[in-house]
Amino acid sequence: MGATFWLGRVAGIRVGVHWSVLVIFTLIAFGLAEGRLPRAHPGGALWAYWLTGLVTAAVFLLSLLAHEISHVLVARRNGVGGDEITLWLLGGVARLRSEAPTPAAELRIAGVGPLVSLVLGGVFALFTWWAHVQHGPVLVVEALAWLAGINILLAVFNALPAAPLDGGRLLRALVWWRTGSRLRATEVAGGAGRVLGWIMVAVGLYEVLAGGFSGGLWLVLIGWFMVAMATLEGSQARLRELLRSVPVRQAMTPDPVTAAVGTTVEEFLGSPPWRYRHSAFPVTDDAGSPVGLVTVRRAGQVPVEDRGSTSLEAVMVPLAEIPTAGPDDPLDQLLPTLDASPARRALVLAEGRVVGIVTSADVSRVVTWLSSTRPPGAGLRTVP
Ligand SMILES: [Zn+2]
């Protein structure tokens, strides 16, 4: 996702905020400070309304973060790597490195999010009651009650059985478990997602016509997003089904030319071993083990006068940020990480050595072959 600020790491998970979160933060703070709080308790100071509104909006974003972090932590425990969370306009996105291996794992990974939101809602409800009994400041009681409500709403909405919501994944796990077909399960959850999405769009449009402009527009936006996501997930699932039968070995460029980590940028950009052959090269240490990947574009960004004194180590993408696979792994496992990786390439490793490199274009080529050599109608309508 573009225009994302990286805030830092929580439990080793990179946490980012998309600029659109500022919109939701502002809407919530404004709605509380100028709407709900003065309506419930008129006559207070303006700064008190705004302070409560701003703090409450921040706590709400933290609740959202807790929900997403729980997905990643449970995914890790179930053998699915995950290391990135982005908050944006319509909630959070946890990026997982692969798909859940079994329906039970899918159930746990998807289920924990709404559960965390529900528990948070309960905790805030308890705080509300306690602050009320203790005769705490009325604005604080009001804010706690709002946080309890919004977290419970978040849990209920996310549990709706429609993709791409958590409930859609629960439905998918159930159908997958009953039918044994992951693709069939994805299609059922996706169909439910499109139906719910269009219902939300219709209700939203009706509300807009009936005069509830901002609330209606919000519903239309979320509904439309759900339809788009459910459709995209469906086509990705069909694509994965096709690529599951192809080993990485068959798509990769074998034995790529590598560059030693101590090579200067000047040498790299000017020497025959690398010139014109590819636009990215694996970087290896003295023992020949891979340590990263350097792209010609990134090396070319080093000012000419610094190129003689800058080594590839300074401009390469470190190995930890590059997707890797074994030569006999199924190609579909690389899909989610390949497009998200900074260099849009994956390294194929065997026994600690680079044996190949895979680009998005390689995967597209395999897809073209598979879809052209299959009988018409046998899957794949769109390629994301
Ligand atoms: Zn969730």
PDB file of C-alpha atoms and ligand atoms in Angstrom, residues 67-68 71 110 113-114 158 165-166, ligand 1:
ATOM      1  CA  HIS A  67      -7.122  -6.966  16.684  1.00  0.00           C
ATOM      2  CA  GLU A  68      -4.653  -7.155  13.767  1.00  0.00           C
ATOM      3  CA  HIS A  71      -4.212 -12.366  13.755  1.00  0.00           C
ATOM      4  CA  ALA A 110      -9.524 -15.677  11.544  1.00  0.00           C
ATOM      5  CA  GLY A 113      -9.538 -11.069  15.713  1.00  0.00           C
ATOM      6  CA  PRO A 114     -13.255 -10.658  16.458  1.00  0.00           C
ATOM      7  CA  ASN A 158     -16.097  -8.638  11.346  1.00  0.00           C
ATOM      8  CA  LEU A 165     -14.208 -10.100   6.641  1.00  0.00           C
ATOM      9  CA  ASP A 166     -12.904 -12.450   9.346  1.00  0.00           C
TER      10      ASP A 166
HETATM   11 ZN    ZN B   1      -9.721  -9.273  11.645  1.00  0.00          ZN
END
